[in-house]
Short mmCIF file of C-alpha atoms and ligand atoms in Angstrom, two decimals:
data_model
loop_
_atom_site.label_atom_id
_atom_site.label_comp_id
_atom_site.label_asym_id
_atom_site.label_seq_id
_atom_site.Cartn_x
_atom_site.Cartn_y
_atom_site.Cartn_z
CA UNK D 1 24.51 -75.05 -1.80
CA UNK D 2 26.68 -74.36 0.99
CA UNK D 3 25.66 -70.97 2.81
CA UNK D 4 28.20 -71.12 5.54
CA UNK D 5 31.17 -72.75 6.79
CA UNK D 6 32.18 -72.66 10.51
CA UNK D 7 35.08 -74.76 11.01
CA UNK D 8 38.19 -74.02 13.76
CA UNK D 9 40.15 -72.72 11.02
CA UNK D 10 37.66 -71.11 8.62
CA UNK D 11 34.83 -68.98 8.88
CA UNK D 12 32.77 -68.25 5.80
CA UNK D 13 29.35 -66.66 4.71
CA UNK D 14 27.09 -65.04 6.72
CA UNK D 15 26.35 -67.65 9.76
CA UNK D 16 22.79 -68.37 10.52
CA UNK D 17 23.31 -69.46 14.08
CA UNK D 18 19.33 -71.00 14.70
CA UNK D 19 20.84 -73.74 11.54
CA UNK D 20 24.56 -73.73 13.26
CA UNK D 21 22.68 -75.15 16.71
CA UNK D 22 21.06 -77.80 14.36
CA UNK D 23 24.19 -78.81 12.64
CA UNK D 24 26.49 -79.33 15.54
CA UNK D 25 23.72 -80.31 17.68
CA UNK D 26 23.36 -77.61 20.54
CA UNK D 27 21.35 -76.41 22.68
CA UNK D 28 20.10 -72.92 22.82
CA UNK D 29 20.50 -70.85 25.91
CA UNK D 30 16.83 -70.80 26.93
CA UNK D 31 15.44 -68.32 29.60
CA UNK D 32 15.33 -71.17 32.15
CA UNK D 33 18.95 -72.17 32.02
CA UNK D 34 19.81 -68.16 32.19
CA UNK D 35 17.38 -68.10 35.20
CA UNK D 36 19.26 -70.95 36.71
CA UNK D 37 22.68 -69.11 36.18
CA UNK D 38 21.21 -66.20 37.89
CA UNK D 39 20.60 -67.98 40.88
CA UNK D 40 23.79 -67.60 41.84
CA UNK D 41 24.94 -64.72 40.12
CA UNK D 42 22.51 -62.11 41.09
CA UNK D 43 22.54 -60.06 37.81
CA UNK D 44 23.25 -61.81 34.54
CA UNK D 45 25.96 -60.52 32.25
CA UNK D 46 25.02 -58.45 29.26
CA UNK D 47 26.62 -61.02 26.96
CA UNK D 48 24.28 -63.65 28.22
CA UNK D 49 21.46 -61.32 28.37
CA UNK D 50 21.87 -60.33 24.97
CA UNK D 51 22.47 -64.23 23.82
CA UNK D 52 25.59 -62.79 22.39
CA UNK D 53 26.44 -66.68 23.98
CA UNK D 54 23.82 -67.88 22.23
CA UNK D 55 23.96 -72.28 22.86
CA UNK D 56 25.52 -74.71 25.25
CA UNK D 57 26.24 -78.54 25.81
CA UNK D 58 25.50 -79.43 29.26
CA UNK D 59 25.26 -76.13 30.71
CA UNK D 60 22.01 -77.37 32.80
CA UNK D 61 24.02 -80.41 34.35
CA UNK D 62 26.72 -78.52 35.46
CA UNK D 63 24.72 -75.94 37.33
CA UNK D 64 22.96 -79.35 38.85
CA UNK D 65 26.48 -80.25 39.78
CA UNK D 66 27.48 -77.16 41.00
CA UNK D 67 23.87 -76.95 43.29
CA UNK D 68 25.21 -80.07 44.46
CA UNK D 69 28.44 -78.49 45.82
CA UNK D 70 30.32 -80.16 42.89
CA UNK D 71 32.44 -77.34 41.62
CA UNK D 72 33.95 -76.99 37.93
CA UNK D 73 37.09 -74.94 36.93
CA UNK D 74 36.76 -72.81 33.63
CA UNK D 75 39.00 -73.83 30.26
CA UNK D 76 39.84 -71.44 27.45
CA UNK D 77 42.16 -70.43 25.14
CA UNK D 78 44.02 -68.46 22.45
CA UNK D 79 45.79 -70.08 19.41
CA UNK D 80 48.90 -67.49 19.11
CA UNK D 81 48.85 -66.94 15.13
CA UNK D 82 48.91 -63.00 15.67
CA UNK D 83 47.68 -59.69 17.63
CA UNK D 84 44.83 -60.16 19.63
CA UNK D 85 42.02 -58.45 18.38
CA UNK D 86 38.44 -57.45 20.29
CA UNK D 87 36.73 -60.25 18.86
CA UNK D 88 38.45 -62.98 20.99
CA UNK D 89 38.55 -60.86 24.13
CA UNK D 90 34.41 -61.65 23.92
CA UNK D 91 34.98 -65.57 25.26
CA UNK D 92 37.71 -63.88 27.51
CA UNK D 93 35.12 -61.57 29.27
CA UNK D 94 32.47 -63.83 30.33
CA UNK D 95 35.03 -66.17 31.23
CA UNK D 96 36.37 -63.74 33.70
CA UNK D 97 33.17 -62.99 34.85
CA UNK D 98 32.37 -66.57 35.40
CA UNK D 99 35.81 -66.53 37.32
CA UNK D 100 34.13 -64.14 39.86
CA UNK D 101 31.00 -65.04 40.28
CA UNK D 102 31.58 -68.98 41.18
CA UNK D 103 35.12 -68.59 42.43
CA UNK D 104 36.72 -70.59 39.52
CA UNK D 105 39.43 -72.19 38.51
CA UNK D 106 40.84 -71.68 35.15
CA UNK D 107 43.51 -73.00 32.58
CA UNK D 108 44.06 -71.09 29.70
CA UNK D 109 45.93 -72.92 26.83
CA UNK D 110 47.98 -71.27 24.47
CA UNK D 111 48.22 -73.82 21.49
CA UNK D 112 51.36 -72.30 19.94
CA UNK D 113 51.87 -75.77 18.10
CA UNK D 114 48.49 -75.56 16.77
CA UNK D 115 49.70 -72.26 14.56
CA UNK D 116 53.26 -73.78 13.75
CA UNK D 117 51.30 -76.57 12.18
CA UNK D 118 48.72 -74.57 10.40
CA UNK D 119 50.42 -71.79 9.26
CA UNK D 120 53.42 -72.42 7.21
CA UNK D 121 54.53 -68.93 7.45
CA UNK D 122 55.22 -69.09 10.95
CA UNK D 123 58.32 -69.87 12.72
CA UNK D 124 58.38 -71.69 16.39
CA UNK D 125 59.83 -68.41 17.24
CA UNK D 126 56.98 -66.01 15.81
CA UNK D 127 54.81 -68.02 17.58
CA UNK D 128 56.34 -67.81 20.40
CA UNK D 129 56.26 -63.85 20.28
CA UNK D 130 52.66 -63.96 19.54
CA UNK D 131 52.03 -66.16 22.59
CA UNK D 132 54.11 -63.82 24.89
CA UNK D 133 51.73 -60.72 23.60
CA UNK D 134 48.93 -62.61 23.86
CA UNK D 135 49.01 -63.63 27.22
CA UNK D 136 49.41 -59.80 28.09
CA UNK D 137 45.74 -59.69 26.53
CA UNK D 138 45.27 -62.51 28.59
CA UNK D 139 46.44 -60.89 31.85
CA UNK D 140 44.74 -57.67 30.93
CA UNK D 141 41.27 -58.97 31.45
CA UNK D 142 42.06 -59.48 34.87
CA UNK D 143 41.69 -62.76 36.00
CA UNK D 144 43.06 -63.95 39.14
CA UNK D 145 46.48 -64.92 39.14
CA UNK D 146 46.00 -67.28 42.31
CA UNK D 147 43.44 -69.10 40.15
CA UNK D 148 44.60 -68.93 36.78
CA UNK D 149 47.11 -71.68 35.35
CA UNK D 150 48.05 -70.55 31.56
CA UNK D 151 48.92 -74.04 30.02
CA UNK D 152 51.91 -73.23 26.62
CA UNK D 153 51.41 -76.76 24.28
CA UNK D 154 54.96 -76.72 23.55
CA UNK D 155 56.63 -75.70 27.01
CA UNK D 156 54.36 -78.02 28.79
CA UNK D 157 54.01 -80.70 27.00
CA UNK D 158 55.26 -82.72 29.66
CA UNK D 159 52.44 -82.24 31.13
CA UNK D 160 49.86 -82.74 28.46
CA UNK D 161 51.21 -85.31 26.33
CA UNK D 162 50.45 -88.31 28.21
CA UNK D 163 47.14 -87.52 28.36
CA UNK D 164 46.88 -86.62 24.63
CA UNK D 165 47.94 -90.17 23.66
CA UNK D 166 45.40 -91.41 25.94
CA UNK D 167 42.83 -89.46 23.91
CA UNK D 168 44.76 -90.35 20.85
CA UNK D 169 44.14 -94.00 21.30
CA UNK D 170 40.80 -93.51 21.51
CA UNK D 171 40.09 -91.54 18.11
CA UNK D 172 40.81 -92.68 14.38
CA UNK D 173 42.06 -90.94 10.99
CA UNK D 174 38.19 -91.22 9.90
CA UNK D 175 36.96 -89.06 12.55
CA UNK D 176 39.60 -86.06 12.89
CA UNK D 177 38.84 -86.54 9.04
CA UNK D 178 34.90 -86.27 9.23
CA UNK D 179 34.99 -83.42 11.85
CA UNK D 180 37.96 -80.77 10.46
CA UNK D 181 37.69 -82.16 6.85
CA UNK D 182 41.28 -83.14 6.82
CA UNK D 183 43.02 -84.82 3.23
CA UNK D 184 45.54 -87.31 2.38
CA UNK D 185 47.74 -84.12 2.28
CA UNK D 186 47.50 -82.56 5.36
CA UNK D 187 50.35 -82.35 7.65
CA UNK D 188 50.27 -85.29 10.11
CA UNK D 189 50.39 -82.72 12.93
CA UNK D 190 47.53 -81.32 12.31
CA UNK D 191 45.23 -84.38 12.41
CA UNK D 192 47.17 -85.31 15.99
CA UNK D 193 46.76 -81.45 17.20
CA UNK D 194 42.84 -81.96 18.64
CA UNK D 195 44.12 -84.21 21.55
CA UNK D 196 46.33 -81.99 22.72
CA UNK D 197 43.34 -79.34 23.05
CA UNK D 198 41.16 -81.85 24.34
CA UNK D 199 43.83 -82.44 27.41
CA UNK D 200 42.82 -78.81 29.80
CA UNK D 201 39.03 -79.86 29.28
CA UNK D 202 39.85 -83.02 32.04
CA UNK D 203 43.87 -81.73 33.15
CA UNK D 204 42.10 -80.86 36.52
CA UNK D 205 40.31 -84.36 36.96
CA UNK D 206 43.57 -86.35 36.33
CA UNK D 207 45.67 -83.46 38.95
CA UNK D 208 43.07 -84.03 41.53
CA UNK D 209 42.97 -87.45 41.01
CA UNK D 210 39.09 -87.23 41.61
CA UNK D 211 36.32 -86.05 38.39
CA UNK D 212 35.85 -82.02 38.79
CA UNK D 213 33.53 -80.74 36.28
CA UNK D 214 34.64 -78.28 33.58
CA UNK D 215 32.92 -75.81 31.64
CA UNK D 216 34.79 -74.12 28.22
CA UNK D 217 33.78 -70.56 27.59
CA UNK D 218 34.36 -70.44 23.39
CA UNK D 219 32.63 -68.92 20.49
CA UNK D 220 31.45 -71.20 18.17
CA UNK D 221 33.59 -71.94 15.92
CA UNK D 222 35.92 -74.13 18.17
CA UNK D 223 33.07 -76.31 19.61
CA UNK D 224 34.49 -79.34 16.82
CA UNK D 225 37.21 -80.54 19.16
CA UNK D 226 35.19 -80.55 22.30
CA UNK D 227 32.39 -83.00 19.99
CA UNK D 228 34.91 -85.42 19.99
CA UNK D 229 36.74 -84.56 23.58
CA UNK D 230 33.24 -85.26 24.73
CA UNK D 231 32.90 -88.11 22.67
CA UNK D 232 36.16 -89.78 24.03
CA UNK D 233 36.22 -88.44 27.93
CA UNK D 234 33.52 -90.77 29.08
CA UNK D 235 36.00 -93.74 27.93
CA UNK D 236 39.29 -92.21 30.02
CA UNK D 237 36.65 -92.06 33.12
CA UNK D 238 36.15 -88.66 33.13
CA UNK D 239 32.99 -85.75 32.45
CA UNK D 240 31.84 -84.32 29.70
CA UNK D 241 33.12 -80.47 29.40
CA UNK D 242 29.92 -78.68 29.05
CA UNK D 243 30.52 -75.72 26.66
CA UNK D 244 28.76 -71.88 26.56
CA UNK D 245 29.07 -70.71 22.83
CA UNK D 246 29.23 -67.28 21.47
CA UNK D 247 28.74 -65.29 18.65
CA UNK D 248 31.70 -63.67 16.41
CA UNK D 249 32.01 -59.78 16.41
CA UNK D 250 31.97 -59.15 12.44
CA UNK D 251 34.54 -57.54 10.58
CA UNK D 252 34.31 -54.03 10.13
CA UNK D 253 33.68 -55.47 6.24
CA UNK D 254 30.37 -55.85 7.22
CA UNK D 255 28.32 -58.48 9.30
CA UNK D 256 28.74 -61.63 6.94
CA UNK D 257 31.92 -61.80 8.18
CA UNK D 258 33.65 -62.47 11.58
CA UNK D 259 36.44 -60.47 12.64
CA UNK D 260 39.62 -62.15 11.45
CA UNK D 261 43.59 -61.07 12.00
CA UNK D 262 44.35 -62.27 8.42
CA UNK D 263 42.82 -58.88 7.35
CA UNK D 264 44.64 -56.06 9.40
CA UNK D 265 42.53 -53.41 7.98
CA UNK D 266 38.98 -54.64 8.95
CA UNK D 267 39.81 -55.37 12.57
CA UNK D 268 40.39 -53.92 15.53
CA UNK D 269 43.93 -55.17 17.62
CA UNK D 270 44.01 -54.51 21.07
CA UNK D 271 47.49 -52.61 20.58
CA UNK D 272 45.91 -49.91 17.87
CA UNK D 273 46.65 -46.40 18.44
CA UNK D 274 43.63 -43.73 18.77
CA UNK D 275 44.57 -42.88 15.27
CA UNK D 276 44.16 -46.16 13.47
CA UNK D 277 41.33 -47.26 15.40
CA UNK D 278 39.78 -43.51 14.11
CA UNK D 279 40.83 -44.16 10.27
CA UNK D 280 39.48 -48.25 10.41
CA UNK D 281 35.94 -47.63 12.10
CA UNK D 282 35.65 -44.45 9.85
CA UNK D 283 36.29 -46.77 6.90
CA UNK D 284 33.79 -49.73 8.06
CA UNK D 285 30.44 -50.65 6.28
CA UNK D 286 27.14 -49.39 7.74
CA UNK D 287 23.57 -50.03 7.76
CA UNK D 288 23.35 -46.19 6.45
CA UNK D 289 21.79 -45.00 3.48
CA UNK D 290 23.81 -43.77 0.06
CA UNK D 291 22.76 -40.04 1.22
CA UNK D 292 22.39 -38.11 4.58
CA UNK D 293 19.53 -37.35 2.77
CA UNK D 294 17.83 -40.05 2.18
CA UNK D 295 19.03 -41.07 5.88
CA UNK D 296 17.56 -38.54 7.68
CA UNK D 297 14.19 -39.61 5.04
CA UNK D 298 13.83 -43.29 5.28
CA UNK D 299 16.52 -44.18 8.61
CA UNK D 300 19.30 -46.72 8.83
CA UNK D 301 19.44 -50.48 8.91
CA UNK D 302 21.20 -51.60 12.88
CA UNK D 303 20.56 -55.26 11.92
CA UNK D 304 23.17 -55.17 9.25
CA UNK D 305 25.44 -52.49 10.95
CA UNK D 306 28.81 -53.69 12.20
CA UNK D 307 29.05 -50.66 13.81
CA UNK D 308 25.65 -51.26 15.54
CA UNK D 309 27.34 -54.60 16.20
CA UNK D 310 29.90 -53.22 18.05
CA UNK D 311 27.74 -51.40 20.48
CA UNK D 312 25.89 -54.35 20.99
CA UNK D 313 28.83 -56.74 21.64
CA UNK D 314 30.98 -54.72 23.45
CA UNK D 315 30.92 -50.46 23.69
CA UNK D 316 27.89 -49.91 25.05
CA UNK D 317 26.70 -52.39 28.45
CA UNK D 318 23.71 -50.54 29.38
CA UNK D 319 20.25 -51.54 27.41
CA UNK D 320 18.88 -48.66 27.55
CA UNK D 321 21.30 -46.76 25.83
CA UNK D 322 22.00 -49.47 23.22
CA UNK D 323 18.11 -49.08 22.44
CA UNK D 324 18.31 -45.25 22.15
CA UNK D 325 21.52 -45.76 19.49
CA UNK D 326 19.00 -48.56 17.49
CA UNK D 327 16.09 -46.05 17.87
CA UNK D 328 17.53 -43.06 16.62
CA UNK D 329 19.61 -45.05 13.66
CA UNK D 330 16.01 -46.30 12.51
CA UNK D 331 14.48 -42.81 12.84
CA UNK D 332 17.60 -41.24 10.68
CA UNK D 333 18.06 -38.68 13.87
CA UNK D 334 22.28 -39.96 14.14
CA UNK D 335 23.86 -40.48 11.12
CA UNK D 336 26.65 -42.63 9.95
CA UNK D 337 29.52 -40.14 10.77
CA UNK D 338 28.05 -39.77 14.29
CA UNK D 339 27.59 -42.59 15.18
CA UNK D 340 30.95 -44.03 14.24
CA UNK D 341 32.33 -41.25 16.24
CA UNK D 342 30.94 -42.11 19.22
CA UNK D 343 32.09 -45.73 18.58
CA UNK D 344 35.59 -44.46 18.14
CA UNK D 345 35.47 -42.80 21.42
CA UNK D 346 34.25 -45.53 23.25
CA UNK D 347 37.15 -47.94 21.59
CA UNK D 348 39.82 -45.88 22.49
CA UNK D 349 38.74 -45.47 25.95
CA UNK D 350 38.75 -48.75 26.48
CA UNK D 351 42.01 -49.69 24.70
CA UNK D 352 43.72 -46.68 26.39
CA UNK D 353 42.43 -48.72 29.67
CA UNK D 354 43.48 -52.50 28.36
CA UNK D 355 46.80 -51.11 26.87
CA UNK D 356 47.90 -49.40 30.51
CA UNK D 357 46.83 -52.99 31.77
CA UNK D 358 48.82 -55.14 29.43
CA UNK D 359 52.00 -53.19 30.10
CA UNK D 360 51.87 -53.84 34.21
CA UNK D 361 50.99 -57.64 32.74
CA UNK D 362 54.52 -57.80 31.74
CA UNK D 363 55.71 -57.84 35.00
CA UNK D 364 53.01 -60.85 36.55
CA UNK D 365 53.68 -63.07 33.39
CA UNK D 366 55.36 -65.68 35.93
CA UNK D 367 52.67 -65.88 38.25
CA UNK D 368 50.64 -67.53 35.64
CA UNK D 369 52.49 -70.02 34.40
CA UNK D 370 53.12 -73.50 35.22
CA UNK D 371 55.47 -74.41 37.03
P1 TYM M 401 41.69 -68.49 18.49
O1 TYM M 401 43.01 -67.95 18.87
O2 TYM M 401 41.34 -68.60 17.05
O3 TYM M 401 40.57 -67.66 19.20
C1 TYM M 401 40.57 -67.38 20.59
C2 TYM M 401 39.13 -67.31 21.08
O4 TYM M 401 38.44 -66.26 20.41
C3 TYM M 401 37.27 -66.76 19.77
N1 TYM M 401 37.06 -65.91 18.58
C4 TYM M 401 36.10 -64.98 18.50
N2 TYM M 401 35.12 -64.65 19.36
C5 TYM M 401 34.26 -63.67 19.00
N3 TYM M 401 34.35 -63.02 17.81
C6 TYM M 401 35.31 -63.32 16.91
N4 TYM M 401 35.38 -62.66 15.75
C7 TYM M 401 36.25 -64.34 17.23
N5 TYM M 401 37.31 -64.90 16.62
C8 TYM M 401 37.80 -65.85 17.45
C9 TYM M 401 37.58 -68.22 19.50
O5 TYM M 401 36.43 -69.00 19.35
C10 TYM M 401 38.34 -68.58 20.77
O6 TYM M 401 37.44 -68.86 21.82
N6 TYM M 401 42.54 -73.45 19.06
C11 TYM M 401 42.07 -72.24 19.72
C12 TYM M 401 42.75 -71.99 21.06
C13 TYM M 401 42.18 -72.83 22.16
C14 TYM M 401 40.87 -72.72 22.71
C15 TYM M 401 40.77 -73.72 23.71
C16 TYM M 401 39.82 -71.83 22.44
C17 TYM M 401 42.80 -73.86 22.82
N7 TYM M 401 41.96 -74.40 23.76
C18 TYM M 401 39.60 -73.87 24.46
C19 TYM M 401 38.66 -71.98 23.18
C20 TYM M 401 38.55 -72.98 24.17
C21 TYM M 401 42.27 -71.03 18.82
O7 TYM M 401 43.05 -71.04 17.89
O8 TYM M 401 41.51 -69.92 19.19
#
């Protein structure tokens, strides 16, 4: 029996990420490699600390590189199917953190093709809309508009598609097929798409005319294309990207689940007012008992808590603190209501913050894009 499915464009069952390593063939984010990262960061970031980013390809090499004085640029991106929600700002954080600390270079692709060909209900001008919101998210997080290169599939493709048939030649029906379980009846876009997102992880290599390292920031579920972008770089002269994979933030459903746009009500968008963001946490599953009674008897359960997730993803940075909100969950001192108060808080601050930030976005869009 299949427990879980982690594909780019599905999600399902509770993931058991020690198996998911195994199965795409990872490696785990050891203390060592986190020492090494130190090094030159000083502090580590909570999401590392916390293996939040749990696995890697290559992660070791490029830090040998980088010792070496060979420095990478950064590659992410957002597929513009809808609102952003908090899950994907999680790649989007570190990345910007990783902008900082080693002065990096980054293209962020918005694969607005991508969700014309997999989602039938969408017109090339929804996606389109999507893509302008989302690169306010984008902006939002900060990163540095002298260093930051958003790459738009369908705007740019003068840019990307030579290089996508040179990936193209290199990869067959039968792969694409074997890695993102494609049929006879899918859409002969789709099986074509995974070139064009393999293009940003060597875009710098072929601009500098020299091989620059890259490293893609992702959560886990997109690591398919880079297997075969890794697969086929080597053979158009260029690195391997190495990759730093995270975890999902679950639904508000409960943990088995990652956050997804498709359901509105279990997530939480970056553009929700206090209100909604008050009546959807309020509404989430806990770890709580059936009875304050029994809570404050026997204690609550973090570990299957997406609320408790939250805090430990995102709302609350500082250890310490995050341990005091386990503790007294376990000991039945804070109680459901509580405690999902004090998450609600915390969210809104924050989106009060990001939504100020993604209005002044509007008027830096330009400086981001290609020209
Ligand atoms: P998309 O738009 O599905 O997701 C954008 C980023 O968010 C991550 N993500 C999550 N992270 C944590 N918790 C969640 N619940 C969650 N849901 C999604 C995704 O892994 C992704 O990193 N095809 C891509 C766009 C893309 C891309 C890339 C992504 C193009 N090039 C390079 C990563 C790296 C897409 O549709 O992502």
């Amino acid at each position: 029996m299949v427990e879980f499915i982690v594909t780019p464009w599905e999600v399902k069952g509770k993931v058991d990420y020690k198996k998911l390593i195994e199965q795409f063939g990872l490696k785990e984010l050891t203390p060592e490699i986190l020492e090494k990262i130190k090094k030159y960061t000083k502090q580590l970031h909570f999401l590392l600390r916390r293996r939040i980013f749990f696995a890697h390809r290559d992660l070791d090499w490029l830090l040998a590189e980088f010792e070496k004085g060979n420095k990478f640029y950064l590659y992410t991106g957002r597929g513009p199917s809808g609102k952003t929600h908090i899950g994907h700002l999680i790649p989007w954080i570190l990345t910007k953190w990783l902008q900082d600390k080693f002065d990096a270079k980054l293209y962020f692709q918005m694969t607005n093709d991508e969700k014309f060909l997999f989602k039938r209900e969408l017109t090339l001008e929804k996606v389109d809309e999507f893509m302008y919101e989302n690169m306010l998210d984008v902006i939002a997080i900060g990163f540095n508009p002298r260093k930051t290169k958003i790459i738009r599939d369908i705007q740019d493709i003068s840019l990307l598609y030579p290089e996508a048939l040179k990936v193209a030649r290199h990869l067959t029906f039968s792969t694409v097929k074997a890695v993102f379980g494609f049929k006879e009846s899918s859409n002969v876009g789709q099986i074509f798409f995974t070139c064009l997102q393999s293009v940003p992880a060597f875009i710098e290599s072929v601009l500098r005319k020299r091989n620059v390292p890259c490293l893609i920031p992702l959560a886990v579920d997109q690591d398919p294309h880079f297997r075969i972008t890794r697969d086929v770089a080597p053979k158009l002269g260029y690195y391997k990207p190495a990759i730093v994979h995270s975890k999902f933030l679950p639904s508000l459903k409960g943990i088995g689940e990652k956050m997804s746009s498709s359901e509105p009500e279990t997530c939480v968008f970056t553009t929700d007012p206090p209100e909604q963001v008050e009546k959807k946490i309020m509404n989430a599953f806990t770890g709580g008992r059936d009875t304050a009674q029994e809570q404050r008897k026997y204690g609550g359960n973090p570990q299957i808590c997406p609320v408790y997730y939250y805090y430990l993803f995102f709302f609350e940075q500082d250890d310490k603190k995050l341990k005091e909100i386990e503790e007294s969950c376990k000991s039945g001192k804070t109680l459901c209501g509580e405690c999902k108060r004090m998450l609600i808080e915390k969210i809104n601050k924050f989106l009060k913050e990001h939504q100020r930030k993604r209005e002044k976005a509007r008027r830096i869009v330009n400086k981001f894009l290609l020209k």
